[in-house]
PDB file of C-alpha atoms in Angstrom:
ATOM      1  CA  MET A   1       3.797  93.200  83.896  1.00  0.00           C
ATOM      2  CA  LYS A   2       1.019  90.874  82.199  1.00  0.00           C
ATOM      3  CA  LYS A   3      -0.075  93.347  79.845  1.00  0.00           C
ATOM      4  CA  LEU A   4       3.838  94.161  78.996  1.00  0.00           C
ATOM      5  CA  LYS A   5       3.993  90.240  78.309  1.00  0.00           C
ATOM      6  CA  LEU A   6       1.007  90.432  75.915  1.00  0.00           C
ATOM      7  CA  VAL A   7       2.408  93.105  74.140  1.00  0.00           C
ATOM      8  CA  THR A   8       5.584  91.484  73.502  1.00  0.00           C
ATOM      9  CA  ALA A   9       4.067  88.412  72.925  1.00  0.00           C
ATOM     10  CA  PHE A  10       1.790  89.937  70.030  1.00  0.00           C
ATOM     11  CA  GLN A  11       4.859  91.784  68.593  1.00  0.00           C
ATOM     12  CA  LEU A  12       6.656  88.547  68.276  1.00  0.00           C
ATOM     13  CA  GLY A  13       3.624  86.957  66.513  1.00  0.00           C
ATOM     14  CA  LEU A  14       3.343  90.077  64.371  1.00  0.00           C
ATOM     15  CA  ALA A  15       6.854  90.066  63.208  1.00  0.00           C
ATOM     16  CA  ALA A  16       7.119  86.157  62.581  1.00  0.00           C
ATOM     17  CA  PHE A  17       3.951  86.548  60.221  1.00  0.00           C
ATOM     18  CA  LEU A  18       5.254  89.765  58.462  1.00  0.00           C
ATOM     19  CA  ALA A  19       8.651  87.880  58.137  1.00  0.00           C
ATOM     20  CA  VAL A  20       7.066  84.604  56.477  1.00  0.00           C
ATOM     21  CA  CYS A  21       4.771  86.619  54.221  1.00  0.00           C
ATOM     22  CA  LEU A  22       7.964  88.381  52.737  1.00  0.00           C
ATOM     23  CA  VAL A  23       9.558  85.381  51.591  1.00  0.00           C
ATOM     24  CA  PRO A  24       6.932  84.116  49.588  1.00  0.00           C
ATOM     25  CA  VAL A  25       6.205  87.472  47.668  1.00  0.00           C
ATOM     26  CA  LYS A  26       9.359  87.285  46.342  1.00  0.00           C
ATOM     27  CA  THR A  27       9.150  83.615  45.266  1.00  0.00           C
ATOM     28  CA  TYR A  28       5.666  84.895  44.096  1.00  0.00           C
ATOM     29  CA  ALA A  29       7.005  87.965  42.187  1.00  0.00           C
ATOM     30  CA  GLN A  30       9.869  85.968  40.268  1.00  0.00           C
ATOM     31  CA  SER A  31       7.215  83.072  39.222  1.00  0.00           C
ATOM     32  CA  THR A  32       4.136  84.579  38.018  1.00  0.00           C
ATOM     33  CA  VAL A  33       2.677  86.607  35.260  1.00  0.00           C
ATOM     34  CA  ARG A  34       3.792  90.128  34.229  1.00  0.00           C
ATOM     35  CA  THR A  35       0.885  92.295  33.329  1.00  0.00           C
ATOM     36  CA  ILE A  36       1.098  95.097  30.363  1.00  0.00           C
ATOM     37  CA  LYS A  37      -1.975  97.250  30.254  1.00  0.00           C
ATOM     38  CA  GLN A  38      -3.025  97.269  26.527  1.00  0.00           C
ATOM     39  CA  SER A  39      -2.725 100.954  26.335  1.00  0.00           C
ATOM     40  CA  GLN A  40       1.032 100.957  27.323  1.00  0.00           C
ATOM     41  CA  VAL A  41       2.168  98.789  24.255  1.00  0.00           C
ATOM     42  CA  SER A  42      -0.217  99.652  21.496  1.00  0.00           C
ATOM     43  CA  GLY A  43      -1.524 102.575  20.094  1.00  0.00           C
ATOM     44  CA  SER A  44      -0.434 106.373  20.351  1.00  0.00           C
ATOM     45  CA  THR A  45       0.155 106.207  24.333  1.00  0.00           C
ATOM     46  CA  ALA A  46       2.398 102.971  23.792  1.00  0.00           C
ATOM     47  CA  LYS A  47       6.069 102.847  25.097  1.00  0.00           C
ATOM     48  CA  LEU A  48       8.433 100.051  24.132  1.00  0.00           C
ATOM     49  CA  GLN A  49       8.026  97.410  26.579  1.00  0.00           C
ATOM     50  CA  LYS A  50      11.409  95.287  27.572  1.00  0.00           C
ATOM     51  CA  ILE A  51      10.959  91.902  27.887  1.00  0.00           C
ATOM     52  CA  LYS A  52      13.720  89.581  28.945  1.00  0.00           C
ATOM     53  CA  VAL A  53      14.401  85.641  27.885  1.00  0.00           C
ATOM     54  CA  TRP A  54      16.556  83.701  30.140  1.00  0.00           C
ATOM     55  CA  ASN A  55      18.420  80.510  29.603  1.00  0.00           C
ATOM     56  CA  GLY A  56      15.976  77.187  29.992  1.00  0.00           C
ATOM     57  CA  SER A  57      13.333  79.833  30.980  1.00  0.00           C
ATOM     58  CA  GLY A  58      11.109  80.783  28.012  1.00  0.00           C
ATOM     59  CA  VAL A  59       8.924  83.640  28.270  1.00  0.00           C
ATOM     60  CA  SER A  60       5.159  83.689  26.982  1.00  0.00           C
ATOM     61  CA  ILE A  61       3.309  86.904  25.469  1.00  0.00           C
ATOM     62  CA  SER A  62      -0.700  86.061  26.027  1.00  0.00           C
ATOM     63  CA  PHE A  63      -3.401  88.086  24.228  1.00  0.00           C
ATOM     64  CA  TYR A  64      -6.296  85.866  25.799  1.00  0.00           C
ATOM     65  CA  GLU A  65      -7.326  88.407  28.059  1.00  0.00           C
ATOM     66  CA  VAL A  66      -7.785  91.000  25.356  1.00  0.00           C
ATOM     67  CA  ASN A  67      -9.238  88.290  23.462  1.00  0.00           C
ATOM     68  CA  GLU A  68      -7.142  89.172  20.121  1.00  0.00           C
ATOM     69  CA  MET A  69      -5.935  86.640  17.369  1.00  0.00           C
ATOM     70  CA  VAL A  70      -2.013  86.824  16.472  1.00  0.00           C
ATOM     71  CA  LYS A  71      -1.941  87.334  13.073  1.00  0.00           C
ATOM     72  CA  ARG A  72       1.830  88.046  11.949  1.00  0.00           C
ATOM     73  CA  VAL A  73       5.080  88.054  13.729  1.00  0.00           C
ATOM     74  CA  TRP A  74       8.499  89.494  13.048  1.00  0.00           C
ATOM     75  CA  ILE A  75      11.381  89.348  15.079  1.00  0.00           C
ATOM     76  CA  ASP A  76      14.582  91.381  13.567  1.00  0.00           C
ATOM     77  CA  ASP A  77      17.165  89.404  14.870  1.00  0.00           C
ATOM     78  CA  PRO A  78      16.059  85.552  14.721  1.00  0.00           C
ATOM     79  CA  SER A  79      19.819  84.427  15.575  1.00  0.00           C
ATOM     80  CA  GLN A  80      19.082  84.207  19.658  1.00  0.00           C
ATOM     81  CA  VAL A  81      15.459  83.957  20.180  1.00  0.00           C
ATOM     82  CA  LEU A  82      12.625  81.279  18.818  1.00  0.00           C
ATOM     83  CA  ILE A  83       9.519  81.889  18.692  1.00  0.00           C
ATOM     84  CA  ASP A  84       6.611  79.259  18.651  1.00  0.00           C
ATOM     85  CA  THR A  85       2.561  79.598  19.049  1.00  0.00           C
ATOM     86  CA  ASP A  86      -0.349  77.807  20.745  1.00  0.00           C
ATOM     87  CA  GLY A  87      -2.111  77.965  17.062  1.00  0.00           C
ATOM     88  CA  CYS A  88      -0.764  78.573  13.389  1.00  0.00           C
ATOM     89  CA  LEU A  89       0.213  81.865  11.682  1.00  0.00           C
ATOM     90  CA  GLU A  90      -0.381  82.825   8.116  1.00  0.00           C
ATOM     91  CA  GLY A  91       2.848  83.324   6.272  1.00  0.00           C
ATOM     92  CA  ILE A  92       4.583  81.400   8.561  1.00  0.00           C
ATOM     93  CA  ASP A  93       3.217  77.639   9.072  1.00  0.00           C
ATOM     94  CA  GLN A  94       2.536  75.838   5.720  1.00  0.00           C
ATOM     95  CA  ASN A  95      -1.105  74.785   5.068  1.00  0.00           C
ATOM     96  CA  CYS A  96      -2.556  77.517   7.488  1.00  0.00           C
ATOM     97  CA  GLN A  97      -5.086  79.485   6.184  1.00  0.00           C
ATOM     98  CA  ASN A  98      -6.658  81.393   9.007  1.00  0.00           C
ATOM     99  CA  SER A  99      -4.571  82.342  12.136  1.00  0.00           C
ATOM    100  CA  SER A 100      -5.515  81.071  15.436  1.00  0.00           C
ATOM    101  CA  ALA A 101      -2.724  81.923  17.826  1.00  0.00           C
ATOM    102  CA  GLY A 102      -3.560  83.731  21.137  1.00  0.00           C
ATOM    103  CA  LEU A 103      -0.019  83.206  22.780  1.00  0.00           C
ATOM    104  CA  LEU A 104       3.845  83.514  21.853  1.00  0.00           C
ATOM    105  CA  HIS A 105       6.347  81.649  23.598  1.00  0.00           C
ATOM    106  CA  LEU A 106      10.139  83.275  23.480  1.00  0.00           C
ATOM    107  CA  ARG A 107      12.810  80.656  23.921  1.00  0.00           C
ATOM    108  CA  ARG A 108      16.471  81.473  24.101  1.00  0.00           C
ATOM    109  CA  ILE A 109      18.815  79.981  22.020  1.00  0.00           C
ATOM    110  CA  LYS A 110      22.768  79.843  21.736  1.00  0.00           C
ATOM    111  CA  LYS A 111      23.761  82.592  19.130  1.00  0.00           C
ATOM    112  CA  LEU A 112      23.721  81.666  15.880  1.00  0.00           C
ATOM    113  CA  PRO A 113      25.845  83.039  13.113  1.00  0.00           C
ATOM    114  CA  VAL A 114      23.583  84.670  10.643  1.00  0.00           C
ATOM    115  CA  PRO A 115      25.320  86.457   7.388  1.00  0.00           C
ATOM    116  CA  GLY A 116      24.574  90.106   7.434  1.00  0.00           C
ATOM    117  CA  LEU A 117      22.999  90.657  10.708  1.00  0.00           C
ATOM    118  CA  PRO A 118      24.853  93.137  13.080  1.00  0.00           C
ATOM    119  CA  GLN A 119      25.900  92.120  16.508  1.00  0.00           C
ATOM    120  CA  THR A 120      23.088  93.460  18.952  1.00  0.00           C
ATOM    121  CA  SER A 121      22.278  92.787  22.657  1.00  0.00           C
ATOM    122  CA  ALA A 122      18.331  93.319  22.055  1.00  0.00           C
ATOM    123  CA  THR A 123      16.059  92.720  19.360  1.00  0.00           C
ATOM    124  CA  LEU A 124      12.716  94.302  18.222  1.00  0.00           C
ATOM    125  CA  LEU A 125       9.548  91.921  18.361  1.00  0.00           C
ATOM    126  CA  THR A 126       6.724  93.256  16.439  1.00  0.00           C
ATOM    127  CA  VAL A 127       3.267  91.502  16.861  1.00  0.00           C
ATOM    128  CA  ILE A 128       0.286  92.225  14.595  1.00  0.00           C
ATOM    129  CA  THR A 129      -3.265  91.389  16.222  1.00  0.00           C
ATOM    130  CA  GLN A 130      -7.016  91.047  15.352  1.00  0.00           C
ATOM    131  CA  THR A 131      -9.887  91.921  17.551  1.00  0.00           C
ATOM    132  CA  SER A 132     -13.270  89.809  17.349  1.00  0.00           C
ATOM    133  CA  SER A 133     -14.552  93.039  15.443  1.00  0.00           C
ATOM    134  CA  GLY A 134     -11.826  92.574  12.877  1.00  0.00           C
ATOM    135  CA  ASN A 135      -9.776  95.448  13.709  1.00  0.00           C
ATOM    136  CA  ARG A 136      -5.870  95.224  13.758  1.00  0.00           C
ATOM    137  CA  LYS A 137      -3.545  96.126  16.719  1.00  0.00           C
ATOM    138  CA  VAL A 138       0.152  96.284  16.589  1.00  0.00           C
ATOM    139  CA  TYR A 139       2.476  95.979  19.378  1.00  0.00           C
ATOM    140  CA  HIS A 140       6.074  96.271  19.794  1.00  0.00           C
ATOM    141  CA  PHE A 141       8.598  94.827  22.453  1.00  0.00           C
ATOM    142  CA  GLN A 142      12.259  94.956  22.977  1.00  0.00           C
ATOM    143  CA  VAL A 143      13.471  91.439  23.335  1.00  0.00           C
ATOM    144  CA  THR A 144      16.936  91.187  25.243  1.00  0.00           C
ATOM    145  CA  PRO A 145      18.557  87.882  26.138  1.00  0.00           C
ATOM    146  CA  SER A 146      19.259  88.017  30.177  1.00  0.00           C
ATOM    147  CA  ASN A 147      21.729  86.096  32.113  1.00  0.00           C
ATOM    148  CA  SER A 148      20.170  87.035  35.373  1.00  0.00           C
ATOM    149  CA  ARG A 149      17.920  85.138  37.336  1.00  0.00           C
ATOM    150  CA  PRO A 150      14.489  84.545  35.657  1.00  0.00           C
ATOM    151  CA  GLU A 151      11.874  86.977  37.118  1.00  0.00           C
ATOM    152  CA  TYR A 152       8.665  85.928  35.442  1.00  0.00           C
ATOM    153  CA  SER A 153       7.514  83.417  33.043  1.00  0.00           C
ATOM    154  CA  GLN A 154       4.603  85.196  31.213  1.00  0.00           C
ATOM    155  CA  VAL A 155       3.727  88.562  30.025  1.00  0.00           C
ATOM    156  CA  SER A 156       0.126  89.266  29.631  1.00  0.00           C
ATOM    157  CA  ILE A 157      -1.706  91.796  27.710  1.00  0.00           C
ATOM    158  CA  ILE A 158      -4.527  92.830  29.983  1.00  0.00           C
ATOM    159  CA  PRO A 159      -7.606  95.651  28.995  1.00  0.00           C
ATOM    160  CA  ASP A 160      -7.284  99.070  30.594  1.00  0.00           C
ATOM    161  CA  LYS A 161     -10.834  98.775  32.048  1.00  0.00           C
ATOM    162  CA  SER A 162     -11.090 102.284  32.860  1.00  0.00           C
ATOM    163  CA  SER A 163     -14.390 102.303  30.579  1.00  0.00           C
ATOM    164  CA  SER A 164     -15.750  99.459  32.361  1.00  0.00           C
ATOM    165  CA  LEU A 165     -15.030 100.424  36.123  1.00  0.00           C
ATOM    166  CA  VAL A 166     -18.730 102.088  36.427  1.00  0.00           C
ATOM    167  CA  ASN A 167     -20.427  98.611  35.581  1.00  0.00           C
ATOM    168  CA  ARG A 168     -17.998  96.636  37.922  1.00  0.00           C
ATOM    169  CA  PRO A 169     -18.694  95.824  41.480  1.00  0.00           C
ATOM    170  CA  ARG A 170     -16.729  97.894  43.733  1.00  0.00           C
ATOM    171  CA  LEU A 171     -17.490  95.778  46.706  1.00  0.00           C
ATOM    172  CA  SER A 172     -15.554  92.826  48.259  1.00  0.00           C
ATOM    173  CA  PRO A 173     -17.664  89.981  49.694  1.00  0.00           C
ATOM    174  CA  LEU A 174     -17.538  91.347  53.185  1.00  0.00           C
ATOM    175  CA  VAL A 175     -17.522  95.075  53.519  1.00  0.00           C
ATOM    176  CA  GLN A 176     -17.262  98.004  51.237  1.00  0.00           C
ATOM    177  CA  THR A 177     -14.006  98.836  49.486  1.00  0.00           C
ATOM    178  CA  THR A 178     -13.549 102.101  51.580  1.00  0.00           C
ATOM    179  CA  LYS A 179     -13.492 100.443  54.916  1.00  0.00           C
ATOM    180  CA  ILE A 180     -11.352  97.919  53.401  1.00  0.00           C
ATOM    181  CA  THR A 181      -8.711 100.218  52.880  1.00  0.00           C
ATOM    182  CA  LYS A 182      -9.062 101.814  55.865  1.00  0.00           C
ATOM    183  CA  GLN A 183      -8.518  98.613  57.818  1.00  0.00           C
ATOM    184  CA  ILE A 184      -5.255  98.031  55.712  1.00  0.00           C
ATOM    185  CA  ARG A 185      -3.938 101.015  56.033  1.00  0.00           C
ATOM    186  CA  ALA A 186      -4.743 101.068  59.484  1.00  0.00           C
ATOM    187  CA  GLY A 187      -2.947  97.628  59.784  1.00  0.00           C
ATOM    188  CA  MET A 188       0.046  98.969  58.450  1.00  0.00           C
ATOM    189  CA  ARG A 189       0.251 101.980  60.871  1.00  0.00           C
ATOM    190  CA  VAL A 190       0.166  99.124  63.687  1.00  0.00           C
ATOM    191  CA  ALA A 191       3.025  97.303  62.055  1.00  0.00           C
ATOM    192  CA  ILE A 192       4.797 100.652  61.579  1.00  0.00           C
ATOM    193  CA  ASN A 193       4.622 101.613  64.648  1.00  0.00           C
ATOM    194  CA  ASN A 194       5.795  98.138  65.964  1.00  0.00           C
ATOM    195  CA  GLY A 195       9.209  98.417  63.861  1.00  0.00           C
ATOM    196  CA  LEU A 196       7.964  95.737  61.626  1.00  0.00           C
ATOM    197  CA  LEU A 197       7.384  97.416  58.476  1.00  0.00           C
ATOM    198  CA  SER A 198       9.222 100.506  56.782  1.00  0.00           C
ATOM    199  CA  SER A 199       7.521 103.017  54.531  1.00  0.00           C
ATOM    200  CA  SER A 200      10.930 102.605  52.249  1.00  0.00           C
ATOM    201  CA  ASP A 201      10.288  98.410  52.300  1.00  0.00           C
ATOM    202  CA  GLU A 202       9.623  96.957  48.909  1.00  0.00           C
ATOM    203  CA  LEU A 203       6.793  95.085  50.987  1.00  0.00           C
ATOM    204  CA  HIS A 204       5.566  98.544  51.897  1.00  0.00           C
ATOM    205  CA  ASN A 205       5.415  99.765  48.142  1.00  0.00           C
ATOM    206  CA  ARG A 206       3.808  96.621  46.970  1.00  0.00           C
ATOM    207  CA  ILE A 207       0.825  97.024  49.773  1.00  0.00           C
ATOM    208  CA  GLU A 208       0.684 100.705  48.193  1.00  0.00           C
ATOM    209  CA  GLN A 209       0.306  98.945  44.866  1.00  0.00           C
ATOM    210  CA  PHE A 210      -2.062  96.996  45.864  1.00  0.00           C
ATOM    211  CA  LEU A 211      -4.309  99.624  47.458  1.00  0.00           C
ATOM    212  CA  THR A 212      -4.041 101.587  44.221  1.00  0.00           C
ATOM    213  CA  HIS A 213      -5.493  98.685  41.879  1.00  0.00           C
ATOM    214  CA  PHE A 214      -8.194  97.883  44.876  1.00  0.00           C
ATOM    215  CA  GLN A 215      -9.447 101.169  44.959  1.00  0.00           C
ATOM    216  CA  ALA A 216      -9.467 101.703  41.236  1.00  0.00           C
ATOM    217  CA  GLY A 217     -12.181  98.811  40.979  1.00  0.00           C
ATOM    218  CA  GLU A 218      -9.978  95.447  40.836  1.00  0.00           C
ATOM    219  CA  GLN A 219     -11.466  92.496  42.769  1.00  0.00           C
ATOM    220  CA  MET A 220      -8.863  91.763  46.053  1.00  0.00           C
ATOM    221  CA  PRO A 221      -7.528  88.513  44.431  1.00  0.00           C
ATOM    222  CA  ALA A 222      -6.691  90.439  41.290  1.00  0.00           C
ATOM    223  CA  ALA A 223      -5.169  93.507  42.616  1.00  0.00           C
ATOM    224  CA  ALA A 224      -3.225  91.208  44.830  1.00  0.00           C
ATOM    225  CA  ASP A 225      -1.900  89.295  41.790  1.00  0.00           C
ATOM    226  CA  ILE A 226      -0.957  92.397  39.963  1.00  0.00           C
ATOM    227  CA  ALA A 227       0.635  93.953  43.085  1.00  0.00           C
ATOM    228  CA  GLY A 228       2.826  90.957  43.889  1.00  0.00           C
ATOM    229  CA  VAL A 229       1.378  90.671  47.585  1.00  0.00           C
ATOM    230  CA  SER A 230      -0.294  87.305  49.251  1.00  0.00           C
ATOM    231  CA  LEU A 231      -4.103  87.481  50.223  1.00  0.00           C
ATOM    232  CA  LYS A 232      -2.711  86.217  53.622  1.00  0.00           C
ATOM    233  CA  LEU A 233      -0.760  88.869  54.243  1.00  0.00           C
ATOM    234  CA  VAL A 234      -3.881  91.389  53.099  1.00  0.00           C
ATOM    235  CA  ASN A 235      -5.959  89.533  55.300  1.00  0.00           C
ATOM    236  CA  LYS A 236      -3.593  90.051  58.399  1.00  0.00           C
ATOM    237  CA  LEU A 237      -3.235  93.619  57.754  1.00  0.00           C
ATOM    238  CA  ILE A 238      -7.470  94.080  57.852  1.00  0.00           C
ATOM    239  CA  GLU A 239      -7.291  92.229  61.168  1.00  0.00           C
ATOM    240  CA  LEU A 240      -4.588  94.122  62.743  1.00  0.00           C
ATOM    241  CA  GLY A 241      -6.481  97.273  61.529  1.00  0.00           C
ATOM    242  CA  GLN A 242      -9.630  95.857  62.926  1.00  0.00           C
ATOM    243  CA  LYS A 243      -8.094  95.225  66.144  1.00  0.00           C
ATOM    244  CA  ASN A 244      -5.912  97.943  66.421  1.00  0.00           C
ATOM    245  CA  GLY A 245      -6.682 100.851  64.401  1.00  0.00           C
ATOM    246  CA  THR A 246     -10.121 101.388  64.181  1.00  0.00           C
ATOM    247  CA  GLY A 247     -10.673 101.988  67.963  1.00  0.00           C
ATOM    248  CA  GLY A 248     -10.394  98.787  69.089  1.00  0.00           C
ATOM    249  CA  GLN A 249      -8.237  97.205  71.606  1.00  0.00           C
ATOM    250  CA  THR A 250      -5.215  94.296  71.960  1.00  0.00           C
TER     251      THR A 250
END
């Protein structure tokens, strides 16, 4: 009877924890940075990336992570979106001799009548950047005004990092990546067995995304940031895996 009470208390405690974790995950995903790998938006493997702009909630496009300077910008339909930068741009700002912008800020405005412009629901944004070695890159985005709830406030272009994985530490501060991964999966099994997590849940999918980035070489905080899960949840799953999925007893 005592053991049954302990199991029930454990299940209720875990259920409460996962319920609390799931709420900030949604808020976190709506308020943080959306990342796009450089190869997904520039070069031969690029695909047209869609960016939404909301009323009262502008969106920034950052090139800080790839260490590139914005040299030129074109937006085909300027009647609904204004562009600002964190530095001057040649050809746009007077007296600008050397472009120094690394971030663009898009702001939605009330649609203005512009003679000759057709009525469209989206527009193309073209960005020319320059690397520290002097090479230029072209980025294309489809910008769409949206009336839904804001989903992100910044789009950050990040390096692919595939070539640097060999030199990156694959160990967490405590244990090997493979051991942590096994513990997290064991913790997920515990939660699923207790009916607190389902393989079809959004939270489950985000944990899987975290594990994918973590196993690919991302440090735990960065992997959690990309997947949109909290480190508190990750640590709880590790704890559950250690106690219940690796031979330990509750």
